[in-house]
mmCIF file of C-alpha atoms and ligand atoms in Angstrom:
data_model
loop_
_atom_site.group_PDB
_atom_site.id
_atom_site.type_symbol
_atom_site.label_atom_id
_atom_site.label_comp_id
_atom_site.label_asym_id
_atom_site.label_seq_id
_atom_site.Cartn_x
_atom_site.Cartn_y
_atom_site.Cartn_z
ATOM 1 C CA MET T 26 135.754 82.042 74.110
ATOM 2 C CA VAL T 27 135.938 81.335 77.862
ATOM 3 C CA ALA T 28 135.500 77.708 78.858
ATOM 4 C CA PRO T 29 132.255 78.642 80.882
ATOM 5 C CA VAL T 30 134.363 76.176 84.059
ATOM 6 C CA GLU T 31 137.242 78.746 83.783
ATOM 7 C CA LEU T 32 134.546 81.418 84.617
ATOM 8 C CA PHE T 33 132.965 79.392 87.627
ATOM 9 C CA SER T 34 134.873 76.172 88.709
ATOM 10 C CA PRO T 35 132.546 74.352 91.403
ATOM 11 C CA ALA T 36 135.634 72.429 92.852
ATOM 12 C CA LYS T 37 136.406 75.770 93.674
ATOM 13 C CA CYS T 38 133.862 77.418 95.811
ATOM 14 C CA HIS T 39 134.585 77.094 99.663
ATOM 15 C CA ARG T 40 130.626 77.485 99.471
ATOM 16 C CA LEU T 41 129.066 75.480 97.076
ATOM 17 C CA VAL T 42 124.908 75.204 96.943
ATOM 18 C CA VAL T 43 123.969 72.586 94.557
ATOM 19 C CA LYS T 44 119.696 72.503 93.593
ATOM 20 C CA LEU T 45 117.901 69.481 92.331
ATOM 21 C CA GLY T 46 114.491 69.376 90.557
ATOM 22 C CA SER T 47 111.659 67.475 91.265
ATOM 23 C CA SER T 48 112.116 65.568 87.872
ATOM 24 C CA LEU T 49 115.568 63.841 88.808
ATOM 25 C CA ILE T 50 114.945 62.918 91.854
ATOM 26 C CA VAL T 51 111.704 61.470 91.387
ATOM 27 C CA ALA T 52 110.925 59.244 88.910
ATOM 28 C CA PRO T 53 107.245 59.533 86.566
ATOM 29 C CA ASP T 54 105.802 57.132 89.087
ATOM 30 C CA GLY T 55 106.364 59.069 92.081
ATOM 31 C CA THR T 56 109.682 56.851 93.159
ATOM 32 C CA VAL T 57 112.414 58.293 94.480
ATOM 33 C CA ARG T 58 115.418 57.765 91.657
ATOM 34 C CA ARG T 59 117.281 56.229 94.353
ATOM 35 C CA GLN T 60 120.736 55.221 92.043
ATOM 36 C CA TRP T 61 120.347 58.704 90.731
ATOM 37 C CA LEU T 62 120.533 60.021 93.738
ATOM 38 C CA GLU T 63 123.714 57.948 95.039
ATOM 39 C CA GLY T 64 126.026 59.088 92.227
ATOM 40 C CA LEU T 65 125.184 62.551 93.304
ATOM 41 C CA VAL T 66 125.436 61.846 96.836
ATOM 42 C CA ALA T 67 128.817 59.770 96.165
ATOM 43 C CA GLU T 68 130.159 63.743 94.275
ATOM 44 C CA LEU T 69 129.041 65.100 97.147
ATOM 45 C CA ALA T 70 130.025 63.482 99.742
ATOM 46 C CA ALA T 71 133.604 63.697 97.632
ATOM 47 C CA ARG T 72 133.845 67.263 97.771
ATOM 48 C CA ARG T 73 132.887 67.654 101.418
ATOM 49 C CA SER T 74 135.918 65.013 102.009
ATOM 50 C CA ALA T 75 137.649 67.513 99.986
ATOM 51 C CA GLY T 76 137.155 70.509 102.715
ATOM 52 C CA GLN T 77 134.369 71.657 100.633
ATOM 53 C CA GLN T 78 131.049 73.328 102.097
ATOM 54 C CA ILE T 79 128.045 72.317 100.482
ATOM 55 C CA LEU T 80 124.676 73.089 100.889
ATOM 56 C CA VAL T 81 121.746 71.199 98.896
ATOM 57 C CA VAL T 82 118.069 72.933 97.943
ATOM 58 C CA SER T 83 116.010 69.585 96.838
ATOM 59 C CA SER T 84 112.551 69.781 95.633
ATOM 60 C CA GLY T 85 110.705 66.849 94.816
ATOM 61 C CA ALA T 86 108.395 66.920 98.617
ATOM 62 C CA ILE T 87 104.961 67.616 96.303
ATOM 63 C CA ALA T 88 105.806 64.536 93.783
ATOM 64 C CA LEU T 89 106.788 62.473 96.457
ATOM 65 C CA GLY T 90 104.109 63.204 98.469
ATOM 66 C CA ALA T 91 101.317 62.847 95.732
ATOM 67 C CA ARG T 92 102.315 59.350 95.012
ATOM 68 C CA ARG T 93 101.530 58.545 98.639
ATOM 69 C CA LEU T 94 98.356 60.335 98.914
ATOM 70 C CA ARG T 95 97.399 59.202 95.429
ATOM 71 C CA LEU T 96 96.602 63.081 94.799
ATOM 72 C CA PRO T 97 95.861 63.889 91.159
ATOM 73 C CA LYS T 98 98.307 65.983 89.099
ATOM 74 C CA GLY T 99 101.347 65.369 90.903
ATOM 75 C CA GLY T 100 99.924 67.107 94.108
ATOM 76 C CA ARG T 101 99.664 70.577 92.337
ATOM 77 C CA ALA T 102 95.582 70.263 91.410
ATOM 78 C CA SER T 103 95.215 72.544 94.705
ATOM 79 C CA LEU T 104 97.139 74.308 97.076
ATOM 80 C CA GLU T 105 96.182 72.363 99.274
ATOM 81 C CA ASP T 106 97.310 68.932 97.457
ATOM 82 C CA ALA T 107 100.002 70.742 97.017
ATOM 83 C CA GLN T 108 100.874 71.740 101.271
ATOM 84 C CA ALA T 109 99.422 67.732 102.320
ATOM 85 C CA SER T 110 101.699 65.878 99.602
ATOM 86 C CA ALA T 111 104.668 68.293 101.011
ATOM 87 C CA ALA T 112 104.197 67.153 104.370
ATOM 88 C CA VAL T 113 104.217 63.458 103.536
ATOM 89 C CA GLY T 114 107.256 63.705 100.658
ATOM 90 C CA GLN T 115 109.212 66.217 103.207
ATOM 91 C CA ILE T 116 109.586 63.026 105.922
ATOM 92 C CA GLU T 117 110.658 60.885 102.649
ATOM 93 C CA LEU T 118 113.120 63.083 101.047
ATOM 94 C CA ALA T 119 114.824 63.603 104.799
ATOM 95 C CA GLN T 120 114.478 59.795 105.084
ATOM 96 C CA VAL T 121 116.689 59.178 101.764
ATOM 97 C CA TYR T 122 118.923 62.256 102.290
ATOM 98 C CA THR T 123 119.854 61.169 105.783
ATOM 99 C CA GLU T 124 120.434 57.552 104.540
ATOM 100 C CA LEU T 125 122.557 58.335 101.559
ATOM 101 C CA PHE T 126 124.949 60.879 103.034
ATOM 102 C CA ALA T 127 125.767 58.221 106.089
ATOM 103 C CA ALA T 128 126.687 55.884 104.200
ATOM 104 C CA HIS T 129 129.440 58.519 103.555
ATOM 105 C CA GLY T 130 129.677 58.880 106.982
ATOM 106 C CA ILE T 131 128.338 62.537 106.286
ATOM 107 C CA GLN T 132 125.718 64.220 108.389
ATOM 108 C CA ALA T 133 121.985 65.332 106.747
ATOM 109 C CA ALA T 134 120.557 68.658 107.747
ATOM 110 C CA GLN T 135 116.778 69.725 107.015
ATOM 111 C CA LEU T 136 115.653 73.451 106.865
ATOM 112 C CA LEU T 137 112.588 74.140 105.477
ATOM 113 C CA LEU T 138 112.426 77.755 104.959
ATOM 114 C CA THR T 139 109.727 80.391 103.942
ATOM 115 C CA LEU T 140 110.100 83.104 101.931
ATOM 116 C CA GLN T 141 109.574 85.648 104.796
ATOM 117 C CA ASP T 142 112.668 83.689 106.287
ATOM 118 C CA LEU T 143 114.292 85.698 103.590
ATOM 119 C CA GLU T 144 112.936 88.421 103.329
ATOM 120 C CA ASP T 145 112.986 89.886 107.140
ATOM 121 C CA ARG T 146 116.181 90.395 108.125
ATOM 122 C CA ARG T 147 116.521 89.692 111.472
ATOM 123 C CA ARG T 148 115.522 86.190 110.039
ATOM 124 C CA TYR T 149 117.351 85.623 107.228
ATOM 125 C CA LEU T 150 120.614 86.496 109.633
ATOM 126 C CA ASN T 151 119.287 83.855 111.794
ATOM 127 C CA VAL T 152 118.971 81.093 108.724
ATOM 128 C CA ARG T 153 122.765 82.329 107.604
ATOM 129 C CA ALA T 154 123.534 82.074 111.254
ATOM 130 C CA THR T 155 122.550 77.966 111.535
ATOM 131 C CA ALA T 156 123.252 77.132 108.037
ATOM 132 C CA GLY T 157 127.228 78.716 108.711
ATOM 133 C CA ARG T 158 126.449 76.706 111.627
ATOM 134 C CA LEU T 159 125.719 73.081 110.568
ATOM 135 C CA VAL T 160 128.693 73.242 107.274
ATOM 136 C CA GLU T 161 130.867 74.399 109.531
ATOM 137 C CA ALA T 162 129.856 71.437 112.053
ATOM 138 C CA GLY T 163 130.388 69.130 108.744
ATOM 139 C CA ALA T 164 126.574 68.619 108.110
ATOM 140 C CA VAL T 165 124.936 69.151 104.584
ATOM 141 C CA PRO T 166 121.742 70.789 105.076
ATOM 142 C CA ILE T 167 119.100 69.416 102.682
ATOM 143 C CA ILE T 168 117.024 72.379 102.353
ATOM 144 C CA ASN T 169 113.617 73.168 100.711
ATOM 145 C CA GLU T 170 110.526 75.362 100.867
ATOM 146 C CA ASN T 171 108.469 74.945 103.645
ATOM 147 C CA ASP T 172 105.593 73.645 101.500
ATOM 148 C CA THR T 173 103.015 73.027 104.148
ATOM 149 C CA VAL T 174 102.836 75.947 105.670
ATOM 150 C CA THR T 175 103.156 78.802 102.991
ATOM 151 C CA THR T 176 100.043 80.511 101.158
ATOM 152 C CA ALA T 177 100.456 81.366 97.681
ATOM 153 C CA GLU T 178 100.794 84.720 98.097
ATOM 154 C CA ILE T 179 103.949 84.591 100.118
ATOM 155 C CA ARG T 180 106.440 81.653 98.537
ATOM 156 C CA PHE T 181 108.874 81.083 96.091
ATOM 157 C CA GLY T 182 106.508 78.059 94.378
ATOM 158 C CA ASP T 183 109.716 77.446 92.865
ATOM 159 C CA ASN T 184 113.009 76.167 93.830
ATOM 160 C CA ASP T 185 115.296 77.870 91.892
ATOM 161 C CA ARG T 186 115.083 81.278 93.617
ATOM 162 C CA LEU T 187 115.234 79.530 96.678
ATOM 163 C CA ALA T 188 118.597 78.413 96.076
ATOM 164 C CA ALA T 189 119.360 81.600 94.910
ATOM 165 C CA ARG T 190 118.866 83.275 97.751
ATOM 166 C CA VAL T 191 120.618 80.525 100.162
ATOM 167 C CA GLY T 192 123.548 80.772 97.951
ATOM 168 C CA GLN T 193 123.367 84.789 99.011
ATOM 169 C CA ALA T 194 122.328 84.385 102.274
ATOM 170 C CA VAL T 195 124.851 81.881 103.500
ATOM 171 C CA GLU T 196 127.765 84.151 100.323
ATOM 172 C CA ALA T 197 128.342 81.145 98.563
ATOM 173 C CA GLY T 198 131.047 81.268 95.898
ATOM 174 C CA GLY T 199 127.865 79.141 93.704
ATOM 175 C CA VAL T 200 125.182 78.081 93.160
ATOM 176 C CA ILE T 201 124.480 75.013 90.587
ATOM 177 C CA LEU T 202 121.408 74.674 89.234
ATOM 178 C CA LEU T 203 120.961 70.610 88.226
ATOM 179 C CA SER T 204 118.552 70.883 85.470
ATOM 180 C CA ASP T 205 116.125 68.097 82.796
ATOM 181 C CA ILE T 206 118.207 70.374 79.855
ATOM 182 C CA ASP T 207 122.158 71.438 79.418
ATOM 183 C CA GLY T 208 121.589 74.974 80.193
ATOM 184 C CA LEU T 209 120.097 77.962 78.478
ATOM 185 C CA PHE T 210 119.409 77.313 74.747
ATOM 186 C CA THR T 211 118.580 79.808 71.731
ATOM 187 C CA GLY T 212 115.439 78.741 71.329
ATOM 188 C CA ASP T 213 114.011 75.152 72.430
ATOM 189 C CA PRO T 214 115.778 72.468 71.742
ATOM 190 C CA LYS T 215 112.835 69.896 71.861
ATOM 191 C CA SER T 216 111.192 71.774 68.770
ATOM 192 C CA ASP T 217 113.978 74.043 67.343
ATOM 193 C CA PRO T 218 117.112 71.579 65.318
ATOM 194 C CA ASP T 219 119.135 75.032 65.224
ATOM 195 C CA ALA T 220 118.666 75.505 69.158
ATOM 196 C CA GLU T 221 122.164 75.855 70.771
ATOM 197 C CA LEU T 222 123.171 75.651 73.861
ATOM 198 C CA ILE T 223 124.170 79.668 75.672
ATOM 199 C CA PRO T 224 127.859 78.321 77.117
ATOM 200 C CA VAL T 225 127.939 81.911 79.162
ATOM 201 C CA VAL T 226 126.134 84.631 79.989
ATOM 202 C CA PRO T 227 128.046 88.152 81.088
ATOM 203 C CA GLN T 228 124.383 89.998 81.247
ATOM 204 C CA LEU T 229 121.313 89.419 81.541
ATOM 205 C CA THR T 230 119.877 91.404 78.760
ATOM 206 C CA PRO T 231 116.120 91.155 77.521
ATOM 207 C CA GLU T 232 117.269 89.261 74.471
ATOM 208 C CA ILE T 233 118.818 86.517 76.728
ATOM 209 C CA GLU T 234 115.371 86.514 78.663
ATOM 210 C CA ALA T 235 113.675 86.028 75.555
ATOM 211 C CA MET T 236 115.132 83.026 74.472
ATOM 212 C CA ALA T 237 114.125 81.767 78.292
ATOM 213 C CA GLY T 238 110.199 82.135 77.621
ATOM 214 C CA GLY T 239 108.728 78.538 78.042
ATOM 215 C CA VAL T 240 111.578 76.233 78.057
ATOM 216 C CA GLY T 241 112.589 73.618 80.333
ATOM 217 C CA ALA T 242 109.871 73.031 81.954
ATOM 218 C CA SER T 243 109.456 69.153 82.579
ATOM 219 C CA GLY T 244 105.794 69.452 84.273
ATOM 220 C CA MET T 245 106.956 67.808 87.866
ATOM 221 C CA GLY T 246 108.657 70.692 89.294
ATOM 222 C CA SER T 247 107.793 74.315 89.337
ATOM 223 C CA GLY T 248 110.863 75.855 87.792
ATOM 224 C CA GLY T 249 111.275 76.161 84.215
ATOM 225 C CA MET T 250 113.745 78.611 82.640
ATOM 226 C CA VAL T 251 112.086 81.750 83.768
ATOM 227 C CA SER T 252 112.228 81.193 87.226
ATOM 228 C CA LYS T 253 116.394 80.324 86.163
ATOM 229 C CA LEU T 254 116.915 83.600 84.796
ATOM 230 C CA GLN T 255 115.523 85.723 87.934
ATOM 231 C CA ALA T 256 117.507 82.993 90.215
ATOM 232 C CA ALA T 257 120.649 84.061 88.251
ATOM 233 C CA ARG T 258 119.673 87.809 88.638
ATOM 234 C CA ILE T 259 119.406 86.778 92.721
ATOM 235 C CA ALA T 260 122.696 84.987 92.971
ATOM 236 C CA ALA T 261 124.545 87.722 90.489
ATOM 237 C CA SER T 262 123.014 90.557 93.050
ATOM 238 C CA GLY T 263 124.760 88.598 96.011
ATOM 239 C CA GLY T 264 127.822 88.347 94.082
ATOM 240 C CA CYS T 265 127.509 84.025 93.736
ATOM 241 C CA HIS T 266 128.228 82.475 90.565
ATOM 242 C CA MET T 267 125.753 80.617 88.898
ATOM 243 C CA ALA T 268 125.468 77.457 86.040
ATOM 244 C CA ILE T 269 122.415 75.848 84.988
ATOM 245 C CA ILE T 270 123.507 71.862 84.600
ATOM 246 C CA SER T 271 121.866 68.822 83.175
ATOM 247 C CA GLY T 272 121.756 66.763 85.710
ATOM 248 C CA LYS T 273 119.936 63.936 83.580
ATOM 249 C CA VAL T 274 123.772 62.246 83.449
ATOM 250 C CA ASP T 275 125.758 60.507 86.538
ATOM 251 C CA LYS T 276 128.355 62.828 87.992
ATOM 252 C CA PRO T 277 126.882 65.968 86.350
ATOM 253 C CA LEU T 278 129.273 68.165 88.383
ATOM 254 C CA SER T 279 132.370 66.104 87.203
ATOM 255 C CA ARG T 280 130.753 66.256 83.578
ATOM 256 C CA PHE T 281 130.679 69.996 83.866
ATOM 257 C CA GLU T 282 134.288 70.269 85.228
ATOM 258 C CA ASN T 283 135.494 67.991 82.733
ATOM 259 C CA GLU T 284 133.078 68.754 79.499
ATOM 260 C CA LYS T 285 132.419 72.049 80.415
ATOM 261 C CA ILE T 286 128.641 71.624 78.998
ATOM 262 C CA GLY T 287 126.019 74.075 80.842
ATOM 263 C CA THR T 288 125.766 77.712 81.203
ATOM 264 C CA VAL T 289 127.368 79.799 83.486
ATOM 265 C CA PHE T 290 126.393 83.433 84.829
ATOM 266 C CA PRO T 291 129.242 84.932 86.418
ATOM 267 C CA ALA T 292 129.009 86.975 89.150
ATOM 268 C CA PRO T 293 130.377 90.266 88.417
ATOM 269 C CA GLU T 294 133.569 91.737 89.991
ATOM 270 C CA SER T 295 132.421 93.932 92.961
ATOM 271 C CA ALA T 296 130.123 92.520 95.121
ATOM 272 C CA PRO T 297 127.898 94.377 97.039
ATOM 273 C CA VAL T 298 128.272 94.274 101.190
ATOM 274 C CA SER T 299 126.480 91.623 102.984
ATOM 275 C CA ARG T 300 123.736 94.420 103.664
ATOM 276 C CA LYS T 301 123.240 95.458 100.454
ATOM 277 C CA ARG T 302 122.708 92.112 99.220
ATOM 278 C CA TRP T 303 120.508 91.192 101.285
ATOM 279 C CA LEU T 304 118.658 94.321 100.112
ATOM 280 C CA ALA T 305 118.972 93.165 95.912
ATOM 281 C CA GLY T 306 117.899 90.241 96.269
ATOM 282 C CA ARG T 307 114.526 90.889 98.484
ATOM 283 C CA LEU T 308 111.806 89.236 95.980
ATOM 284 C CA LYS T 309 108.989 91.995 97.180
ATOM 285 C CA VAL T 310 108.745 95.498 97.111
ATOM 286 C CA ALA T 311 106.235 97.734 98.922
ATOM 287 C CA GLY T 312 106.377 100.435 96.207
ATOM 288 C CA THR T 313 108.152 102.564 93.582
ATOM 289 C CA LEU T 314 109.773 105.874 93.369
ATOM 290 C CA ILE T 315 110.168 107.866 89.797
ATOM 291 C CA ILE T 316 113.110 109.743 89.900
ATOM 292 C CA ASP T 317 114.885 112.473 86.909
ATOM 293 C CA ASP T 318 117.725 112.018 84.729
ATOM 294 C CA GLY T 319 119.738 113.738 87.436
ATOM 295 C CA ALA T 320 118.883 111.799 90.396
ATOM 296 C CA ALA T 321 119.670 108.672 88.110
ATOM 297 C CA ALA T 322 122.985 110.182 86.766
ATOM 298 C CA ALA T 323 123.362 110.906 90.584
ATOM 299 C CA LEU T 324 122.418 107.511 92.022
ATOM 300 C CA ALA T 325 124.698 106.474 90.018
ATOM 301 C CA GLN T 326 127.857 107.681 90.941
ATOM 302 C CA GLY T 327 127.164 106.733 94.677
ATOM 303 C CA ARG T 328 125.117 109.425 96.185
ATOM 304 C CA SER T 329 121.845 109.366 98.055
ATOM 305 C CA LEU T 330 118.750 110.170 96.647
ATOM 306 C CA LEU T 331 117.175 114.014 97.345
ATOM 307 C CA PRO T 332 113.143 114.538 96.962
ATOM 308 C CA ALA T 333 114.456 117.230 94.198
ATOM 309 C CA GLY T 334 115.133 114.254 92.164
ATOM 310 C CA MET T 335 111.849 112.760 92.680
ATOM 311 C CA LYS T 336 108.826 112.657 90.456
ATOM 312 C CA ALA T 337 106.275 110.186 91.705
ATOM 313 C CA VAL T 338 105.629 107.388 93.969
ATOM 314 C CA ALA T 339 103.329 104.811 93.183
ATOM 315 C CA GLY T 340 102.412 101.712 96.366
ATOM 316 C CA HIS T 341 101.996 101.714 99.859
ATOM 317 C CA PHE T 342 104.920 102.004 102.063
ATOM 318 C CA GLU T 343 105.962 103.040 105.663
ATOM 319 C CA ARG T 344 109.241 104.385 106.696
ATOM 320 C CA GLY T 345 112.156 101.318 106.625
ATOM 321 C CA ASP T 346 109.740 99.229 103.681
ATOM 322 C CA VAL T 347 112.036 98.676 100.866
ATOM 323 C CA VAL T 348 111.206 100.392 97.306
ATOM 324 C CA ASP T 349 112.313 99.883 94.003
ATOM 325 C CA ILE T 350 113.613 103.565 92.526
ATOM 326 C CA VAL T 351 112.701 103.989 88.500
ATOM 327 C CA ASN T 352 114.430 106.067 86.083
ATOM 328 C CA MET T 353 112.195 107.917 83.412
ATOM 329 C CA GLN T 354 112.296 105.257 81.141
ATOM 330 C CA GLY T 355 110.661 102.912 83.364
ATOM 331 C CA LYS T 356 114.070 100.798 84.424
ATOM 332 C CA VAL T 357 114.819 99.884 87.938
ATOM 333 C CA VAL T 358 117.826 101.912 88.205
ATOM 334 C CA ALA T 359 118.409 100.826 92.622
ATOM 335 C CA ARG T 360 116.416 99.496 95.400
ATOM 336 C CA GLY T 361 116.651 100.850 98.610
ATOM 337 C CA LEU T 362 115.499 101.328 101.598
ATOM 338 C CA VAL T 363 112.775 104.417 101.933
ATOM 339 C CA SER T 364 113.244 107.028 104.650
ATOM 340 C CA TYR T 365 108.875 108.714 104.713
ATOM 341 C CA GLN T 366 106.184 107.230 103.941
ATOM 342 C CA THR T 367 104.148 107.078 100.622
ATOM 343 C CA GLU T 368 101.857 110.296 101.479
ATOM 344 C CA GLU T 369 104.966 112.070 103.027
ATOM 345 C CA ALA T 370 106.953 110.804 99.788
ATOM 346 C CA ALA T 371 104.369 111.972 97.303
ATOM 347 C CA ARG T 372 104.754 115.633 98.972
ATOM 348 C CA LEU T 373 108.005 116.032 98.317
ATOM 349 C CA CYS T 374 108.786 114.817 95.502
ATOM 350 C CA GLY T 375 110.624 117.917 93.554
ATOM 351 C CA ARG T 376 111.177 119.879 96.699
ATOM 352 C CA LYS T 377 114.388 120.669 97.827
ATOM 353 C CA SER T 378 115.700 119.152 101.354
ATOM 354 C CA HIS T 379 115.560 122.295 103.192
ATOM 355 C CA GLU T 380 111.964 122.512 102.605
ATOM 356 C CA ILE T 381 111.212 118.933 103.973
ATOM 357 C CA GLU T 382 110.533 120.512 107.844
ATOM 358 C CA ALA T 383 107.956 123.291 106.451
ATOM 359 C CA ILE T 384 106.280 120.579 104.506
ATOM 360 C CA LEU T 385 105.792 117.598 106.914
ATOM 361 C CA GLY T 386 106.746 119.804 110.202
ATOM 362 C CA TYR T 387 109.266 117.705 110.799
ATOM 363 C CA SER T 388 112.405 116.675 109.140
ATOM 364 C CA PRO T 389 114.460 113.426 110.137
ATOM 365 C CA ARG T 390 116.909 112.818 107.345
ATOM 366 C CA ALA T 391 117.173 114.843 104.348
ATOM 367 C CA ALA T 392 117.449 112.230 101.593
ATOM 368 C CA ILE T 393 114.394 109.869 100.688
ATOM 369 C CA VAL T 394 116.794 106.855 100.380
ATOM 370 C CA HIS T 395 120.150 107.324 101.877
ATOM 371 C CA ARG T 396 123.227 105.947 100.037
ATOM 372 C CA ASP T 397 124.050 103.336 102.592
ATOM 373 C CA ASP T 398 120.794 101.955 102.340
ATOM 374 C CA MET T 399 120.818 101.238 98.563
ATOM 375 C CA VAL T 400 121.876 99.317 95.994
ATOM 376 C CA ILE T 401 122.138 99.807 92.397
ATOM 377 C CA LEU T 402 120.968 97.465 90.311
HETATM 378 N N1 LIG K 562 109.351 72.629 96.846
HETATM 379 C C1 LIG K 562 108.878 72.266 96.111
HETATM 380 C C2 LIG K 562 108.921 70.386 96.225
HETATM 381 O O1 LIG K 562 110.079 70.104 96.767
HETATM 382 C C3 LIG K 562 109.484 72.376 94.523
HETATM 383 C C4 LIG K 562 109.490 73.425 94.176
HETATM 384 C C5 LIG K 562 110.146 73.190 92.325
HETATM 385 O O2 LIG K 562 109.367 72.546 91.973
HETATM 386 O O3 LIG K 562 111.011 74.153 92.237
HETATM 387 O O4 LIG K 562 108.252 69.822 95.526
#
């Protein structure tokens, strides 16, 4: 078996995203685990000095703020509580990181992002440019979801997926999720003594997903293994390696390099071009196109989706929206920007491209989803 760190060595990444969960940053009494954080910042600062560009995705705002405001359930009793807590806790986080990085002569920077900032292509490019400029200027961006303004329907909710999406946006070589356990286990290590750590996950199969069910949530953050696997999928589609390692130790990054304890999700060898990465990492789609086996085979060979291969449509989409393309077995095989809106696409199912004009009265595009606007999943 190949050791995980041979597939993904964080020390070799030019750009590295490191995500810290709430239970690592905040003690059960609601205070910052400053000593531990000092150790981690020292590790990150050493990497920064060695020429690596580091971006930190940090949770902890809600947990910290809840203590200051004396709100129940760690600030997670309601969305309003979480938003108020985050507003208070985020300032404290910013202050702590500023001080700790300053002790190494490094400037910390703050980036608060919403889901929409990364879903909308123009805003995504903007985030990417800003984050890129910051790391090139030597700063360490500290990134969190902008919890104070995001509402339930349009938020990441967990920083695992946010970290993967950021990794994808900045074209990081790797994303490390510091967790409260050593990685992904075959069962729940807290209740199953036979549960074993899985060092490498070459592919996210249904068996692997079944192993993630409900494991690892510390109760303080909102992560858990399910969101970590979703993050792995996003990271892989963006060409980033990902690792889940324990943060419950001193110098977690060095421990991973030396002792090789953790779970690595290696990125596929051929990463899609950046516009397609953005598409693949989108969390929300407007609708679904169901296609026949012939069309699925054509897509796999790099062809566009023509109306003839489309069996049915679902959802509500406008021209240019992102849709999932699903085969007859119900599997999502591709994702793309659709050229027609819902009703038009429905009327074109099974028809030839040269019939489009007769059916709709106009024919802007022969393909329902052009191959340049599509990513195979
Ligand atoms: N953004 C949340 C916070 O700062 C954490 C989300 C998570 O638990 O992953 O508290």
